[in-house]
Structure formats: structure tokens, C-alpha cells
mmCIF file of C-alpha atoms in Angstrom:
data_model
loop_
_atom_site.group_PDB
_atom_site.id
_atom_site.type_symbol
_atom_site.label_atom_id
_atom_site.label_comp_id
_atom_site.label_asym_id
_atom_site.label_seq_id
_atom_site.Cartn_x
_atom_site.Cartn_y
_atom_site.Cartn_z
ATOM 1 C CA MET A 28 0.000 0.000 0.000
ATOM 2 C CA THR A 29 1.417 3.353 -0.971
ATOM 3 C CA THR A 30 1.638 6.326 1.351
ATOM 4 C CA LEU A 31 -1.019 8.118 -0.700
ATOM 5 C CA THR A 32 -3.416 5.181 -0.443
ATOM 6 C CA ARG A 33 -2.770 4.777 3.265
ATOM 7 C CA SER A 34 -3.336 8.467 3.979
ATOM 8 C CA ARG A 35 -6.506 8.561 1.845
ATOM 9 C CA SER A 36 -7.996 5.537 3.606
ATOM 10 C CA ARG A 37 -7.362 7.099 7.030
ATOM 11 C CA SER A 38 -8.814 10.491 6.142
ATOM 12 C CA ALA A 39 -11.901 11.694 7.942
ATOM 13 C CA PRO A 40 -15.126 10.322 6.472
ATOM 14 C CA ARG A 41 -16.953 12.599 4.039
ATOM 15 C CA PHE A 42 -20.341 11.307 5.130
ATOM 16 C CA ARG A 43 -21.060 11.405 8.843
ATOM 17 C CA TRP A 44 -24.006 10.377 10.972
ATOM 18 C CA TRP A 45 -25.435 13.898 10.975
ATOM 19 C CA HIS A 46 -25.574 13.877 7.181
ATOM 20 C CA ALA A 47 -27.673 10.721 7.347
ATOM 21 C CA LEU A 48 -29.852 12.242 10.066
ATOM 22 C CA GLY A 49 -30.370 15.392 7.973
ATOM 23 C CA ILE A 50 -31.416 13.432 4.882
ATOM 24 C CA PHE A 51 -33.695 11.194 6.951
ATOM 25 C CA ALA A 52 -35.305 14.115 8.823
ATOM 26 C CA ALA A 53 -35.831 16.268 5.719
ATOM 27 C CA ALA A 54 -37.325 13.491 3.580
ATOM 28 C CA ASN A 55 -39.592 12.235 6.338
ATOM 29 C CA ALA A 56 -40.712 15.752 7.311
ATOM 30 C CA VAL A 57 -41.747 16.465 3.722
ATOM 31 C CA SER A 58 -43.311 13.010 3.476
ATOM 32 C CA ILE A 59 -45.598 13.364 6.506
ATOM 33 C CA LEU A 60 -46.903 16.850 5.682
ATOM 34 C CA PRO A 61 -49.921 15.893 3.550
ATOM 35 C CA ALA A 62 -51.283 12.962 5.545
ATOM 36 C CA GLY A 63 -49.452 12.476 8.839
ATOM 37 C CA VAL A 64 -47.159 9.678 9.961
ATOM 38 C CA ASN A 65 -49.289 6.755 8.778
ATOM 39 C CA GLY A 66 -50.794 8.492 5.787
ATOM 40 C CA ASN A 67 -54.525 8.292 5.442
ATOM 41 C CA GLU A 68 -55.115 4.674 6.450
ATOM 42 C CA ALA A 69 -58.792 4.810 5.514
ATOM 43 C CA PHE A 70 -57.892 5.973 1.992
ATOM 44 C CA TYR A 71 -55.555 2.981 1.519
ATOM 45 C CA ASN A 72 -57.818 0.485 3.300
ATOM 46 C CA ASP A 73 -60.895 1.456 1.263
ATOM 47 C CA PHE A 74 -59.220 0.370 -1.981
ATOM 48 C CA LYS A 75 -59.630 -2.999 -3.601
ATOM 49 C CA ARG A 76 -56.165 -4.535 -3.228
ATOM 50 C CA PRO A 77 -54.458 -7.684 -4.460
ATOM 51 C CA THR A 78 -54.061 -10.496 -1.953
ATOM 52 C CA VAL A 79 -50.295 -9.834 -1.723
ATOM 53 C CA ALA A 80 -50.809 -6.235 -0.558
ATOM 54 C CA PRO A 81 -49.055 -5.597 2.760
ATOM 55 C CA PRO A 82 -51.201 -4.437 5.684
ATOM 56 C CA ASP A 83 -51.098 -0.700 6.382
ATOM 57 C CA TRP A 84 -49.327 -1.151 9.750
ATOM 58 C CA LEU A 85 -46.267 -2.673 8.006
ATOM 59 C CA PHE A 86 -45.345 0.436 5.992
ATOM 60 C CA PRO A 87 -43.837 2.639 8.758
ATOM 61 C CA PRO A 88 -41.477 0.006 10.240
ATOM 62 C CA MET A 89 -40.537 -1.301 6.791
ATOM 63 C CA TRP A 90 -39.688 2.156 5.483
ATOM 64 C CA LEU A 91 -37.729 2.932 8.645
ATOM 65 C CA PHE A 92 -35.637 -0.189 8.017
ATOM 66 C CA LEU A 93 -35.232 0.619 4.301
ATOM 67 C CA ASN A 94 -34.286 4.241 5.018
ATOM 68 C CA VAL A 95 -31.628 3.185 7.530
ATOM 69 C CA THR A 96 -30.111 0.533 5.254
ATOM 70 C CA SER A 97 -30.111 2.988 2.330
ATOM 71 C CA LEU A 98 -28.319 5.616 4.410
ATOM 72 C CA ILE A 99 -25.717 3.098 5.570
ATOM 73 C CA ALA A 100 -25.152 2.144 1.923
ATOM 74 C CA LEU A 101 -24.814 5.807 0.964
ATOM 75 C CA ALA A 102 -22.294 6.356 3.763
ATOM 76 C CA ARG A 103 -20.228 3.397 2.560
ATOM 77 C CA VAL A 104 -20.167 4.753 -1.000
ATOM 78 C CA ALA A 105 -19.465 8.351 0.061
ATOM 79 C CA ASN A 106 -16.668 7.339 2.414
ATOM 80 C CA ASP A 107 -14.879 5.186 -0.158
ATOM 81 C CA PRO A 108 -11.450 6.787 -0.619
ATOM 82 C CA GLU A 109 -11.627 6.289 -4.389
ATOM 83 C CA GLN A 110 -14.410 8.320 -5.989
ATOM 84 C CA THR A 111 -15.364 7.411 -9.574
ATOM 85 C CA GLY A 112 -18.123 8.084 -12.046
ATOM 86 C CA ASP A 113 -19.989 5.100 -10.593
ATOM 87 C CA HIS A 114 -19.920 6.771 -7.178
ATOM 88 C CA ARG A 115 -21.454 9.912 -8.684
ATOM 89 C CA LYS A 116 -24.172 7.806 -10.357
ATOM 90 C CA VAL A 117 -25.045 6.327 -6.959
ATOM 91 C CA TYR A 118 -25.342 9.858 -5.496
ATOM 92 C CA VAL A 119 -27.681 10.996 -8.272
ATOM 93 C CA LEU A 120 -29.800 7.843 -8.046
ATOM 94 C CA GLU A 121 -29.970 7.880 -4.245
ATOM 95 C CA GLY A 122 -30.844 11.591 -4.260
ATOM 96 C CA SER A 123 -33.606 10.889 -6.760
ATOM 97 C CA GLY A 124 -34.834 8.022 -4.598
ATOM 98 C CA TRP A 125 -35.103 10.297 -1.568
ATOM 99 C CA VAL A 126 -37.064 12.886 -3.590
ATOM 100 C CA LEU A 127 -39.471 10.177 -4.778
ATOM 101 C CA PHE A 128 -39.829 8.857 -1.213
ATOM 102 C CA ALA A 129 -40.567 12.356 0.104
ATOM 103 C CA ALA A 130 -43.098 13.050 -2.669
ATOM 104 C CA PHE A 131 -45.081 9.815 -2.371
ATOM 105 C CA ASN A 132 -47.487 10.836 0.406
ATOM 106 C CA THR A 133 -48.240 14.110 -1.382
ATOM 107 C CA VAL A 134 -49.148 12.469 -4.690
ATOM 108 C CA TYR A 135 -50.880 9.437 -3.204
ATOM 109 C CA PHE A 136 -52.633 10.761 -0.100
ATOM 110 C CA GLY A 137 -52.514 14.543 -0.614
ATOM 111 C CA LEU A 138 -53.745 14.463 -4.208
ATOM 112 C CA ARG A 139 -55.644 11.207 -3.611
ATOM 113 C CA SER A 140 -54.128 9.710 -6.724
ATOM 114 C CA PRO A 141 -53.301 6.004 -6.833
ATOM 115 C CA VAL A 142 -52.158 6.485 -10.453
ATOM 116 C CA LEU A 143 -49.545 9.096 -9.494
ATOM 117 C CA GLY A 144 -48.642 6.967 -6.458
ATOM 118 C CA ALA A 145 -48.042 3.999 -8.763
ATOM 119 C CA ALA A 146 -45.914 6.158 -11.067
ATOM 120 C CA ASP A 147 -43.862 7.382 -8.093
ATOM 121 C CA THR A 148 -43.429 3.815 -6.830
ATOM 122 C CA ALA A 149 -42.401 2.485 -10.262
ATOM 123 C CA ALA A 150 -39.919 5.348 -10.627
ATOM 124 C CA GLY A 151 -38.568 4.484 -7.172
ATOM 125 C CA LEU A 152 -38.085 0.893 -8.292
ATOM 126 C CA ALA A 153 -36.196 2.003 -11.423
ATOM 127 C CA VAL A 154 -33.998 4.373 -9.424
ATOM 128 C CA GLY A 155 -33.412 1.726 -6.748
ATOM 129 C CA ALA A 156 -32.445 -0.876 -9.337
ATOM 130 C CA GLY A 157 -29.957 1.520 -10.899
ATOM 131 C CA SER A 158 -28.553 2.390 -7.491
ATOM 132 C CA LEU A 159 -28.233 -1.310 -6.706
ATOM 133 C CA VAL A 160 -26.264 -1.943 -9.901
ATOM 134 C CA TYR A 161 -23.828 0.947 -9.388
ATOM 135 C CA SER A 162 -23.515 0.378 -5.643
ATOM 136 C CA LEU A 163 -22.539 -3.238 -6.237
ATOM 137 C CA LYS A 164 -19.804 -2.022 -8.593
ATOM 138 C CA VAL A 165 -18.479 0.408 -5.972
ATOM 139 C CA ASP A 166 -18.986 -1.516 -2.718
ATOM 140 C CA ARG A 167 -20.628 -4.935 -2.573
ATOM 141 C CA ARG A 168 -21.932 -4.406 0.972
ATOM 142 C CA ALA A 169 -23.504 -1.091 -0.030
ATOM 143 C CA GLY A 170 -25.298 -2.845 -2.866
ATOM 144 C CA LEU A 171 -26.529 -5.579 -0.558
ATOM 145 C CA LEU A 172 -27.892 -2.893 1.775
ATOM 146 C CA ILE A 173 -29.918 -1.433 -1.123
ATOM 147 C CA LEU A 174 -31.248 -4.832 -2.209
ATOM 148 C CA PRO A 175 -34.077 -4.974 0.410
ATOM 149 C CA ARG A 176 -35.423 -1.630 -0.863
ATOM 150 C CA VAL A 177 -35.454 -2.906 -4.443
ATOM 151 C CA LEU A 178 -37.245 -6.097 -3.400
ATOM 152 C CA TRP A 179 -39.816 -4.120 -1.384
ATOM 153 C CA LEU A 180 -40.361 -1.731 -4.299
ATOM 154 C CA LEU A 181 -40.809 -4.654 -6.655
ATOM 155 C CA LEU A 182 -43.753 -5.811 -4.529
ATOM 156 C CA ALA A 183 -44.942 -2.240 -3.963
ATOM 157 C CA THR A 184 -44.910 -1.485 -7.695
ATOM 158 C CA TYR A 185 -47.047 -4.535 -8.453
ATOM 159 C CA VAL A 186 -49.501 -3.617 -5.675
ATOM 160 C CA SER A 187 -49.654 0.081 -6.554
ATOM 161 C CA VAL A 188 -50.221 -0.556 -10.264
ATOM 162 C CA TRP A 189 -52.921 -3.115 -9.401
ATOM 163 C CA VAL A 190 -54.598 -0.614 -7.050
ATOM 164 C CA ALA A 191 -54.389 2.155 -9.670
ATOM 165 C CA ARG A 192 -56.009 -0.101 -12.290
ATOM 166 C CA HIS A 193 -58.853 -1.324 -10.056
ATOM 167 C CA ASN A 194 -59.824 1.805 -8.125
ATOM 168 C CA ARG A 195 -60.942 5.387 -8.657
ATOM 169 C CA ASP A 196 -58.359 8.160 -8.915
ATOM 170 C CA GLU A 197 -59.989 11.328 -7.556
ATOM 171 C CA PHE A 198 -57.240 13.676 -8.734
ATOM 172 C CA LEU A 199 -57.217 12.418 -12.320
ATOM 173 C CA SER A 200 -60.986 11.768 -12.321
ATOM 174 C CA ARG A 201 -60.606 8.318 -13.781
ATOM 175 C CA GLY A 202 -61.243 4.701 -12.933
ATOM 176 C CA ARG A 203 -63.923 2.824 -11.068
ATOM 177 C CA SER A 204 -66.053 4.550 -8.459
#
């Protein structure tokens, strides 16, 4: 190991716990504005849903877990001494994922639009899949920490598209009553 490599690997981390806390707090604050912590449970529970749809009580603990694992993955990528184009792709994709996460409650519960909620969820899946691919290239453990989010969003995309197809969208004035 060269002196340069040794000194770079011992340098102070770029991404610290307070960065993760700031991202988490900002995204969740924006997310809860339109409908509160649990969203509008009655709105979700009144929909026809596929049999594989998770119960409403599972969403908060699942997203807490997924947010934490995503932030740990981001910290691993950001604190890698070697920064490449793949690292930058992870930052763009993860940033986009946080924006989509923060916007979901507004489009789904605030606008009362399962169609826009499904679009947000599908976009989150695409962004998560891209982040998984580039994270695995940069740091295998970071990629494995993103994998649960991609798997959850795979299920969530199926459920949200099913719900959008089989229920009324008040905002877009379309679908079944």
C-alpha cells in the first residue's frame, strides 16, 4: 500500500451520521406533511387490493428499516477513498430516490391519486435498481444494503399498479367509483 493510499484511507469520512440524520429528517418531514405519519389509512384500506398487498401497519417500520439501510449504503459509498463516475451515479440515483420517497405521500394521499402513487413507486423501483447496480460495482456491501429496498419496491410497484387499475383516482378523475 502506498503512502497516498494509506493516507486517503485514514482520512476523515466525508459522510457522517449527521448527514444521514439530515437526509432522513428532511425526507420524512416532507413526506408526513400531507397525511401524517401513517398516511390516510382509511384511503388505503378502502381500496380494492391484491391479496399480496401488505397491511397498512407494516409500511412505517418497513420504510424505517429501508431508510436506515439505504443511508448506511450511501455512507459506505461516500466514504470510499476512491471516488469514480460510478460513485457519482449512486449519489444521483440515491438523491432521486429520496425525492421520490418524500413526494409519495403528497401524490398518493394529498392528491388522492393512486395512479400518481403507482408512477412514483415504479420510478422508485427504477432508481433503486440503478442504485443497486452501481452500488454493487463500488462496494458490494452497499449494494446488498440497497437490495431490500429494491425487493420491497418490486412488490410495492405490483400492488400500486394493481390498485391504480382497479380503483378510482380522484385527482385524475378516472377509474372505477
